[in-house]
C-alpha cells in the first residue's frame, strides 16, 4: 500500500527534475559564449533584414523623391540652368519634372538591389562577421559598401542615364543642356583670362554624379537600419539577433 502511494510521488518528483534539468540547460545555453557559427548567422540575418527593408523603402513610389534625406538633386554646377529655367513660364515645372524622372529611375533600380546584397552577405567570412560585430555602428554598412558598390553602380547608372537623356521641351535632354552649359563654361575657364580670374573647369559627369548620389541614399538607409538593430533591443526581432547583438551591449 505504501509503495502504491509513493509511486505517484516519485513520478512527480522525477518529472519535476526533468523539467528543471531542461530549464537549467536552456539557461546554460543562453549564457554560453557565442559560437563563431552563431555570430556569422546572426550578422547575415541582420544584414538581409536591413538591406531588404532599405531597398523596399526606397524602391516604392516616392521612396527617393519625397524623402529629403535621400532625394537626388542636380549638381551644384547646374544651379545656373535651374535659375534660368525658373525665369521662364513653366520653367519651374520643367525642373521638377527632371528631378522626378531622375528619382523615379533610382526608385526603379532600388527594387533590384536586394539580390546584390544577398550575394555579398552569403560570402561573408567568420573574420568579417567578428570584425563587424565588434566594430562601429556602421561596420556592416561599410562592409556592404566595399563589397557591393561597383555592382550597384552598374545597376543604377543605366537607369539614371536613360532618365537624363530623355527629351524635354524643345527636344533637348537634361544631359544635352548640361553638356552645353559645362562645355561653354570650360572654354572660358580654360582660357588665359579664365585662369587669371581663377575660374575652375567643371568635370562632373552628370549620370555618374547622380548615380553616386542615389547610392549615397541607399547606404544611408542601410546604416540607419544597422544602427537601430545595434542600439535598440526592440529592433532585434529574433532570438538569434537578440543573442548576437546582446553580447556586445554595454
Short mmCIF file of C-alpha atoms in Angstrom, two decimals:
data_model
loop_
_atom_site.label_atom_id
_atom_site.label_comp_id
_atom_site.label_asym_id
_atom_site.label_seq_id
_atom_site.Cartn_x
_atom_site.Cartn_y
_atom_site.Cartn_z
CA UNK A 1 0.00 0.00 0.00
CA UNK A 2 2.85 2.37 0.91
CA UNK A 3 4.58 1.57 -2.39
CA UNK A 4 1.41 2.42 -4.30
CA UNK A 5 1.21 5.79 -2.54
CA UNK A 6 4.90 6.56 -3.08
CA UNK A 7 4.90 5.70 -6.78
CA UNK A 8 2.87 8.75 -7.94
CA UNK A 9 5.01 11.00 -5.74
CA UNK A 10 8.21 9.61 -7.24
CA UNK A 11 6.83 10.15 -10.74
CA UNK A 12 6.02 13.77 -9.92
CA UNK A 13 9.48 14.34 -8.48
CA UNK A 14 11.19 12.71 -11.45
CA UNK A 15 9.10 14.73 -13.89
CA UNK A 16 9.91 17.89 -12.00
CA UNK A 17 13.61 17.07 -12.04
CA UNK A 18 13.50 16.50 -15.79
CA UNK A 19 11.82 19.85 -16.33
CA UNK A 20 14.30 21.57 -14.04
CA UNK A 21 17.17 19.94 -15.87
CA UNK A 22 15.75 21.11 -19.20
CA UNK A 23 15.26 24.63 -17.85
CA UNK A 24 18.77 24.69 -16.45
CA UNK A 25 20.13 23.52 -19.81
CA UNK A 26 18.23 26.27 -21.61
CA UNK A 27 19.60 28.85 -19.18
CA UNK A 28 23.10 27.48 -19.61
CA UNK A 29 22.79 27.59 -23.40
CA UNK A 30 21.52 31.17 -23.30
CA UNK A 31 24.51 32.25 -21.20
CA UNK A 32 27.04 30.18 -23.09
CA UNK A 33 29.67 32.06 -25.12
CA UNK A 34 28.69 32.81 -28.69
CA UNK A 35 29.97 30.37 -31.24
CA UNK A 36 31.50 31.58 -34.48
CA UNK A 37 28.64 30.00 -36.39
CA UNK A 38 26.12 31.97 -34.32
CA UNK A 39 27.97 35.22 -34.98
CA UNK A 40 28.03 34.62 -38.72
CA UNK A 41 24.39 33.53 -38.80
CA UNK A 42 23.29 36.48 -36.69
CA UNK A 43 25.15 39.03 -38.79
CA UNK A 44 23.81 37.55 -42.01
CA UNK A 45 20.27 37.61 -40.65
CA UNK A 46 20.64 41.25 -39.59
CA UNK A 47 22.10 42.30 -42.94
CA UNK A 48 19.47 40.53 -45.00
CA UNK A 49 16.75 42.13 -42.87
CA UNK A 50 18.30 45.59 -43.05
CA UNK A 51 19.12 45.61 -46.76
CA UNK A 52 15.75 44.20 -47.77
CA UNK A 53 13.94 46.82 -45.72
CA UNK A 54 16.09 49.64 -47.12
CA UNK A 55 15.65 48.50 -50.73
CA UNK A 56 11.90 48.14 -50.27
CA UNK A 57 11.67 51.56 -48.64
CA UNK A 58 13.49 53.32 -51.47
CA UNK A 59 12.00 51.15 -54.19
CA UNK A 60 8.45 52.27 -53.58
CA UNK A 61 6.93 55.28 -55.33
CA UNK A 62 8.40 58.48 -53.84
CA UNK A 63 10.91 56.43 -51.85
CA UNK A 64 13.62 58.80 -53.02
CA UNK A 65 11.60 61.72 -54.34
CA UNK A 66 9.72 62.63 -51.16
CA UNK A 67 12.45 61.84 -48.67
CA UNK A 68 14.53 64.99 -48.25
CA UNK A 69 17.42 63.00 -46.77
CA UNK A 70 17.96 60.99 -49.95
CA UNK A 71 16.20 62.95 -52.71
CA UNK A 72 18.53 63.24 -55.69
CA UNK A 73 19.22 66.79 -56.86
CA UNK A 74 21.20 68.14 -59.79
CA UNK A 75 24.86 69.03 -59.18
CA UNK A 76 25.53 72.49 -57.75
CA UNK A 77 27.06 73.44 -61.10
CA UNK A 78 23.59 73.10 -62.62
CA UNK A 79 22.23 75.96 -60.49
CA UNK A 80 22.61 78.37 -63.38
CA UNK A 81 20.44 76.12 -65.58
CA UNK A 82 17.80 75.83 -62.88
CA UNK A 83 17.83 79.57 -62.17
CA UNK A 84 17.38 80.45 -65.83
CA UNK A 85 14.63 77.88 -66.35
CA UNK A 86 12.76 79.21 -63.35
CA UNK A 87 12.59 82.63 -65.01
CA UNK A 88 10.55 81.40 -67.96
CA UNK A 89 6.87 80.33 -67.89
CA UNK A 90 6.64 76.67 -66.93
CA UNK A 91 10.34 76.54 -66.14
CA UNK A 92 9.87 75.51 -62.52
CA UNK A 93 7.66 72.60 -63.57
CA UNK A 94 10.27 71.54 -66.11
CA UNK A 95 12.94 71.40 -63.40
CA UNK A 96 10.65 69.40 -61.11
CA UNK A 97 9.87 67.00 -63.96
CA UNK A 98 13.59 66.42 -64.46
CA UNK A 99 14.12 65.72 -60.76
CA UNK A 100 11.08 63.47 -60.64
CA UNK A 101 12.33 61.43 -63.60
CA UNK A 102 15.78 61.02 -62.06
CA UNK A 103 14.39 59.96 -58.68
CA UNK A 104 11.93 57.56 -60.30
CA UNK A 105 14.87 55.93 -62.08
CA UNK A 106 16.61 55.47 -58.72
CA UNK A 107 13.44 54.02 -57.18
CA UNK A 108 13.22 51.56 -60.04
CA UNK A 109 16.84 50.49 -59.51
CA UNK A 110 16.35 50.07 -55.75
CA UNK A 111 13.77 47.36 -56.40
CA UNK A 112 16.51 45.22 -57.93
CA UNK A 113 19.22 45.86 -55.33
CA UNK A 114 18.37 43.12 -52.81
CA UNK A 115 19.92 40.15 -54.70
CA UNK A 116 23.23 42.01 -54.97
CA UNK A 117 23.32 42.44 -51.20
CA UNK A 118 22.32 38.81 -50.59
CA UNK A 119 25.18 37.52 -52.74
CA UNK A 120 27.65 39.60 -50.76
CA UNK A 121 26.17 38.51 -47.43
CA UNK A 122 26.41 34.84 -48.41
CA UNK A 123 30.16 35.18 -48.94
CA UNK A 124 30.79 36.73 -45.53
CA UNK A 125 33.61 35.01 -43.64
CA UNK A 126 33.92 34.36 -39.91
CA UNK A 127 36.60 37.04 -39.74
CA UNK A 128 34.29 39.52 -41.47
CA UNK A 129 31.45 38.73 -39.07
CA UNK A 130 33.52 39.07 -35.90
CA UNK A 131 35.00 42.35 -37.11
CA UNK A 132 31.55 43.71 -37.95
CA UNK A 133 30.02 42.63 -34.63
CA UNK A 134 32.75 44.34 -32.62
CA UNK A 135 33.02 47.32 -34.98
CA UNK A 136 31.38 50.71 -35.16
CA UNK A 137 27.65 51.31 -35.57
CA UNK A 138 28.08 51.30 -39.35
CA UNK A 139 30.63 48.49 -39.65
CA UNK A 140 28.21 46.25 -41.54
CA UNK A 141 27.25 49.11 -43.85
CA UNK A 142 30.92 49.74 -44.59
CA UNK A 143 31.37 46.05 -45.39
CA UNK A 144 28.44 46.12 -47.82
CA UNK A 145 29.68 49.36 -49.38
CA UNK A 146 33.05 47.75 -50.05
CA UNK A 147 31.63 44.50 -51.46
CA UNK A 148 28.61 45.71 -53.44
CA UNK A 149 29.21 49.30 -54.56
CA UNK A 150 30.51 48.51 -58.06
CA UNK A 151 27.65 46.12 -58.81
CA UNK A 152 25.07 48.58 -57.51
CA UNK A 153 26.62 51.36 -59.56
CA UNK A 154 26.30 49.18 -62.67
CA UNK A 155 22.65 48.55 -61.77
CA UNK A 156 21.71 52.18 -61.12
CA UNK A 157 23.73 54.03 -63.75
CA UNK A 158 21.91 52.82 -66.93
CA UNK A 159 18.56 53.77 -65.41
CA UNK A 160 19.81 57.19 -64.35
CA UNK A 161 21.47 57.69 -67.72
CA UNK A 162 18.25 56.88 -69.53
CA UNK A 163 16.35 59.40 -67.42
CA UNK A 164 18.72 62.30 -68.12
CA UNK A 165 18.81 61.50 -71.84
CA UNK A 166 15.03 61.70 -72.10
CA UNK A 167 13.99 64.60 -74.34
CA UNK A 168 12.36 67.55 -72.63
CA UNK A 169 10.65 70.61 -74.12
CA UNK A 170 12.19 71.56 -77.47
CA UNK A 171 13.72 68.13 -77.94
CA UNK A 172 16.63 68.91 -75.60
CA UNK A 173 17.51 66.50 -72.81
CA UNK A 174 18.87 67.26 -69.35
CA UNK A 175 22.22 65.77 -70.38
CA UNK A 176 22.42 67.89 -73.54
CA UNK A 177 21.68 71.03 -71.54
CA UNK A 178 24.32 70.04 -69.01
CA UNK A 179 26.95 69.28 -71.66
CA UNK A 180 26.23 72.58 -73.42
CA UNK A 181 26.48 74.56 -70.21
CA UNK A 182 29.66 72.93 -68.91
CA UNK A 183 31.24 72.98 -72.37
CA UNK A 184 30.83 76.74 -72.67
CA UNK A 185 31.91 77.30 -69.10
CA UNK A 186 35.03 75.17 -69.50
CA UNK A 187 36.02 77.07 -72.66
CA UNK A 188 36.08 80.25 -70.61
CA UNK A 189 37.63 78.65 -67.53
CA UNK A 190 40.47 77.12 -69.56
CA UNK A 191 41.25 80.36 -71.39
CA UNK A 192 44.08 82.63 -70.30
CA UNK A 193 41.60 85.16 -68.94
CA UNK A 194 39.71 82.42 -67.11
CA UNK A 195 42.85 81.09 -65.48
CA UNK A 196 43.89 84.57 -64.42
CA UNK A 197 40.43 85.04 -62.90
CA UNK A 198 40.83 81.75 -61.03
CA UNK A 199 37.92 80.00 -62.76
CA UNK A 200 37.79 76.24 -62.36
CA UNK A 201 36.56 73.93 -65.14
CA UNK A 202 33.63 71.66 -64.38
CA UNK A 203 34.46 68.00 -64.98
CA UNK A 204 31.39 66.44 -63.34
CA UNK A 205 29.88 63.62 -65.37
CA UNK A 206 26.18 64.08 -64.82
CA UNK A 207 24.98 60.47 -64.76
CA UNK A 208 27.93 59.39 -62.60
CA UNK A 209 27.22 62.17 -60.12
CA UNK A 210 23.53 61.32 -59.93
CA UNK A 211 24.21 57.59 -59.61
CA UNK A 212 26.63 58.22 -56.75
CA UNK A 213 24.02 60.36 -55.00
CA UNK A 214 21.43 57.61 -55.41
CA UNK A 215 23.79 55.09 -53.81
CA UNK A 216 24.61 57.51 -51.01
CA UNK A 217 20.91 57.49 -50.18
CA UNK A 218 20.71 53.71 -50.27
CA UNK A 219 23.63 53.23 -47.91
CA UNK A 220 22.31 55.96 -45.64
CA UNK A 221 19.14 53.92 -45.15
CA UNK A 222 21.11 50.73 -44.56
CA UNK A 223 23.25 52.49 -41.95
CA UNK A 224 20.07 53.65 -40.19
CA UNK A 225 18.78 50.07 -40.08
CA UNK A 226 22.08 48.76 -38.75
CA UNK A 227 22.26 51.42 -36.05
CA UNK A 228 18.73 50.61 -34.94
CA UNK A 229 19.48 46.89 -34.57
CA UNK A 230 22.66 47.63 -32.65
CA UNK A 231 21.17 50.18 -30.27
CA UNK A 232 17.51 49.21 -29.87
CA UNK A 233 16.84 45.75 -28.41
CA UNK A 234 13.24 46.00 -29.63
CA UNK A 235 14.54 46.00 -33.21
CA UNK A 236 16.08 42.55 -32.72
CA UNK A 237 13.09 40.58 -33.86
CA UNK A 238 14.51 37.06 -33.49
CA UNK A 239 16.20 35.20 -30.65
CA UNK A 240 19.38 34.90 -32.69
CA UNK A 241 19.59 38.66 -33.21
CA UNK A 242 18.92 39.25 -29.51
CA UNK A 243 21.66 36.82 -28.52
CA UNK A 244 24.28 38.01 -31.02
CA UNK A 245 23.84 41.77 -30.62
CA UNK A 246 23.02 41.47 -26.92
CA UNK A 247 26.53 40.08 -26.45
CA UNK A 248 28.07 43.45 -27.29
CA UNK A 249 25.62 45.70 -25.43
CA UNK A 250 27.43 47.92 -23.00
#
